[in-house]
């Protein structure tokens, strides 16, 4: 019913949508989406998309394009909603289903053919939040762990890839790379095992998403050596995440120039796979 209030075109529709946001607020929708009921999560996600559509002139169709004039006119409203969604990505209290739905909503709207919001996501340090999700492991429980689903890391990886697609010029790509670098370096400064495991899991997600960035990271001095060392320990979890990372990198061997100076990786990989 709320989505229908925001559906349609024209000034009346805009006023209704503004009234919905004024009376309920974005936090209310984010509370509704925080559920383990898939139908409820889908309904809340649809409502949020309907609000974005109302302000941008888009429709719930695959080939729908935004109205640039409307996007400029209601930029504040669009920015507010998407910014709230980005900040919610790393909320430790929400369900895995809610987290997935929010990231999917962001992925759907940031592309240049949609709301052209990728650079803004980088500006508000959304990449750090996506990397936090990419580094989570369902089987590795610790005090500050997030609730995730088996699909969460893949969904976050797809979002990272979509953002990177929209980094059209060198300066934008550099900002993207710098933010990923910052996340990796900060984690590696922490002495505990958890940080090494999470970095390795995050690198695997990069290799399955923005590949160029993932290969650059794994090609850094000491990173591959760390992963190989983890693969040879007696710790099953370290072995698992290290092997997944090596396999992800080696599967891109035609592009993996970063690995070319480490020929033994392929020998080790063959042993591990066998």
PDB file of C-alpha atoms in Angstrom, residues 108-210:
ATOM      1  CA  UNK A 108      20.628  -1.616  -8.595  1.00  0.00           C
ATOM      2  CA  UNK A 109      20.716   2.172  -8.295  1.00  0.00           C
ATOM      3  CA  UNK A 110      24.353   3.306  -8.377  1.00  0.00           C
ATOM      4  CA  UNK A 111      25.107   2.605 -12.038  1.00  0.00           C
ATOM      5  CA  UNK A 112      25.434   5.484 -14.513  1.00  0.00           C
ATOM      6  CA  UNK A 113      22.325   4.170 -16.309  1.00  0.00           C
ATOM      7  CA  UNK A 114      20.400   4.486 -13.027  1.00  0.00           C
ATOM      8  CA  UNK A 115      21.047   7.150 -10.365  1.00  0.00           C
ATOM      9  CA  UNK A 116      24.780   7.521 -11.123  1.00  0.00           C
ATOM     10  CA  UNK A 117      25.696   7.296  -7.445  1.00  0.00           C
ATOM     11  CA  UNK A 118      28.902   5.219  -7.478  1.00  0.00           C
ATOM     12  CA  UNK A 119      31.318   8.105  -6.900  1.00  0.00           C
ATOM     13  CA  UNK A 120      29.185   9.363  -4.045  1.00  0.00           C
ATOM     14  CA  UNK A 121      29.341   5.911  -2.435  1.00  0.00           C
ATOM     15  CA  UNK A 122      33.144   6.077  -2.571  1.00  0.00           C
ATOM     16  CA  UNK A 123      33.106   9.606  -1.105  1.00  0.00           C
ATOM     17  CA  UNK A 124      31.136   8.492   1.948  1.00  0.00           C
ATOM     18  CA  UNK A 125      33.516   5.532   2.388  1.00  0.00           C
ATOM     19  CA  UNK A 126      30.972   2.922   1.409  1.00  0.00           C
ATOM     20  CA  UNK A 127      33.720   0.666   0.049  1.00  0.00           C
ATOM     21  CA  UNK A 128      35.014   0.104   3.597  1.00  0.00           C
ATOM     22  CA  UNK A 129      31.543  -1.052   4.634  1.00  0.00           C
ATOM     23  CA  UNK A 130      31.228  -3.392   1.655  1.00  0.00           C
ATOM     24  CA  UNK A 131      34.670  -4.821   2.421  1.00  0.00           C
ATOM     25  CA  UNK A 132      33.556  -5.501   5.993  1.00  0.00           C
ATOM     26  CA  UNK A 133      30.747  -7.668   4.614  1.00  0.00           C
ATOM     27  CA  UNK A 134      33.127  -9.305   2.117  1.00  0.00           C
ATOM     28  CA  UNK A 135      35.407 -10.321   4.994  1.00  0.00           C
ATOM     29  CA  UNK A 136      32.706 -12.035   7.055  1.00  0.00           C
ATOM     30  CA  UNK A 137      32.574 -15.809   7.474  1.00  0.00           C
ATOM     31  CA  UNK A 138      29.443 -17.645   8.567  1.00  0.00           C
ATOM     32  CA  UNK A 139      31.471 -20.346  10.323  1.00  0.00           C
ATOM     33  CA  UNK A 140      33.793 -17.920  12.126  1.00  0.00           C
ATOM     34  CA  UNK A 141      32.008 -16.377  15.091  1.00  0.00           C
ATOM     35  CA  UNK A 142      33.466 -13.517  17.080  1.00  0.00           C
ATOM     36  CA  UNK A 143      32.093 -10.752  19.271  1.00  0.00           C
ATOM     37  CA  UNK A 144      31.466  -8.120  16.581  1.00  0.00           C
ATOM     38  CA  UNK A 145      30.359 -10.513  13.824  1.00  0.00           C
ATOM     39  CA  UNK A 146      27.538  -9.476  11.515  1.00  0.00           C
ATOM     40  CA  UNK A 147      24.571 -11.640  10.609  1.00  0.00           C
ATOM     41  CA  UNK A 148      25.100 -12.788   7.030  1.00  0.00           C
ATOM     42  CA  UNK A 149      23.583 -15.310   4.626  1.00  0.00           C
ATOM     43  CA  UNK A 150      25.464 -17.744   2.357  1.00  0.00           C
ATOM     44  CA  UNK A 151      24.967 -15.129  -0.400  1.00  0.00           C
ATOM     45  CA  UNK A 152      26.081 -11.992   1.482  1.00  0.00           C
ATOM     46  CA  UNK A 153      29.726 -11.986   0.389  1.00  0.00           C
ATOM     47  CA  UNK A 154      28.782 -12.613  -3.243  1.00  0.00           C
ATOM     48  CA  UNK A 155      26.186  -9.829  -3.169  1.00  0.00           C
ATOM     49  CA  UNK A 156      28.720  -7.403  -1.665  1.00  0.00           C
ATOM     50  CA  UNK A 157      31.315  -8.488  -4.237  1.00  0.00           C
ATOM     51  CA  UNK A 158      28.877  -7.787  -7.083  1.00  0.00           C
ATOM     52  CA  UNK A 159      28.214  -4.345  -5.606  1.00  0.00           C
ATOM     53  CA  UNK A 160      31.955  -3.597  -5.461  1.00  0.00           C
ATOM     54  CA  UNK A 161      32.272  -4.664  -9.105  1.00  0.00           C
ATOM     55  CA  UNK A 162      29.370  -2.411 -10.087  1.00  0.00           C
ATOM     56  CA  UNK A 163      30.942   0.559  -8.312  1.00  0.00           C
ATOM     57  CA  UNK A 164      34.287  -0.105 -10.000  1.00  0.00           C
ATOM     58  CA  UNK A 165      32.582  -0.249 -13.419  1.00  0.00           C
ATOM     59  CA  UNK A 166      31.566   3.343 -12.840  1.00  0.00           C
ATOM     60  CA  UNK A 167      35.067   4.591 -12.076  1.00  0.00           C
ATOM     61  CA  UNK A 168      35.612   5.956 -15.592  1.00  0.00           C
ATOM     62  CA  UNK A 169      38.745   8.025 -15.146  1.00  0.00           C
ATOM     63  CA  UNK A 170      42.107   7.417 -13.487  1.00  0.00           C
ATOM     64  CA  UNK A 171      41.501   9.663 -10.469  1.00  0.00           C
ATOM     65  CA  UNK A 172      38.253   7.842  -9.637  1.00  0.00           C
ATOM     66  CA  UNK A 173      39.939   4.441  -9.974  1.00  0.00           C
ATOM     67  CA  UNK A 174      42.769   5.679  -7.751  1.00  0.00           C
ATOM     68  CA  UNK A 175      40.292   6.724  -5.036  1.00  0.00           C
ATOM     69  CA  UNK A 176      38.649   3.306  -5.252  1.00  0.00           C
ATOM     70  CA  UNK A 177      42.007   1.530  -4.967  1.00  0.00           C
ATOM     71  CA  UNK A 178      43.192   3.769  -2.126  1.00  0.00           C
ATOM     72  CA  UNK A 179      40.113   3.000  -0.041  1.00  0.00           C
ATOM     73  CA  UNK A 180      40.507  -0.752  -0.567  1.00  0.00           C
ATOM     74  CA  UNK A 181      44.219  -0.425   0.266  1.00  0.00           C
ATOM     75  CA  UNK A 182      43.362   1.416   3.460  1.00  0.00           C
ATOM     76  CA  UNK A 183      41.031  -1.375   4.572  1.00  0.00           C
ATOM     77  CA  UNK A 184      43.613  -4.098   3.864  1.00  0.00           C
ATOM     78  CA  UNK A 185      46.480  -2.232   5.558  1.00  0.00           C
ATOM     79  CA  UNK A 186      44.431  -1.398   8.656  1.00  0.00           C
ATOM     80  CA  UNK A 187      43.446  -5.046   9.061  1.00  0.00           C
ATOM     81  CA  UNK A 188      47.013  -6.272   8.623  1.00  0.00           C
ATOM     82  CA  UNK A 189      48.236  -3.881  11.320  1.00  0.00           C
ATOM     83  CA  UNK A 190      46.136  -5.846  13.808  1.00  0.00           C
ATOM     84  CA  UNK A 191      48.202  -8.731  15.233  1.00  0.00           C
ATOM     85  CA  UNK A 192      45.416 -11.275  15.738  1.00  0.00           C
ATOM     86  CA  UNK A 193      44.647 -14.283  13.540  1.00  0.00           C
ATOM     87  CA  UNK A 194      41.112 -13.060  12.875  1.00  0.00           C
ATOM     88  CA  UNK A 195      42.440 -10.073  10.911  1.00  0.00           C
ATOM     89  CA  UNK A 196      44.573 -12.254   8.615  1.00  0.00           C
ATOM     90  CA  UNK A 197      41.635 -14.563   7.986  1.00  0.00           C
ATOM     91  CA  UNK A 198      39.302 -11.669   7.229  1.00  0.00           C
ATOM     92  CA  UNK A 199      41.782  -9.984   4.882  1.00  0.00           C
ATOM     93  CA  UNK A 200      42.170 -13.230   2.939  1.00  0.00           C
ATOM     94  CA  UNK A 201      38.410 -13.701   2.686  1.00  0.00           C
ATOM     95  CA  UNK A 202      38.025 -10.080   1.542  1.00  0.00           C
ATOM     96  CA  UNK A 203      40.711 -10.528  -1.144  1.00  0.00           C
ATOM     97  CA  UNK A 204      38.832 -13.590  -2.430  1.00  0.00           C
ATOM     98  CA  UNK A 205      35.709 -11.436  -2.747  1.00  0.00           C
ATOM     99  CA  UNK A 206      37.691  -8.816  -4.683  1.00  0.00           C
ATOM    100  CA  UNK A 207      38.953 -11.500  -7.069  1.00  0.00           C
ATOM    101  CA  UNK A 208      35.337 -12.490  -7.707  1.00  0.00           C
ATOM    102  CA  UNK A 209      34.270  -8.842  -8.121  1.00  0.00           C
ATOM    103  CA  UNK A 210      36.540  -5.981  -9.234  1.00  0.00           C
TER     104      UNK A 210
END
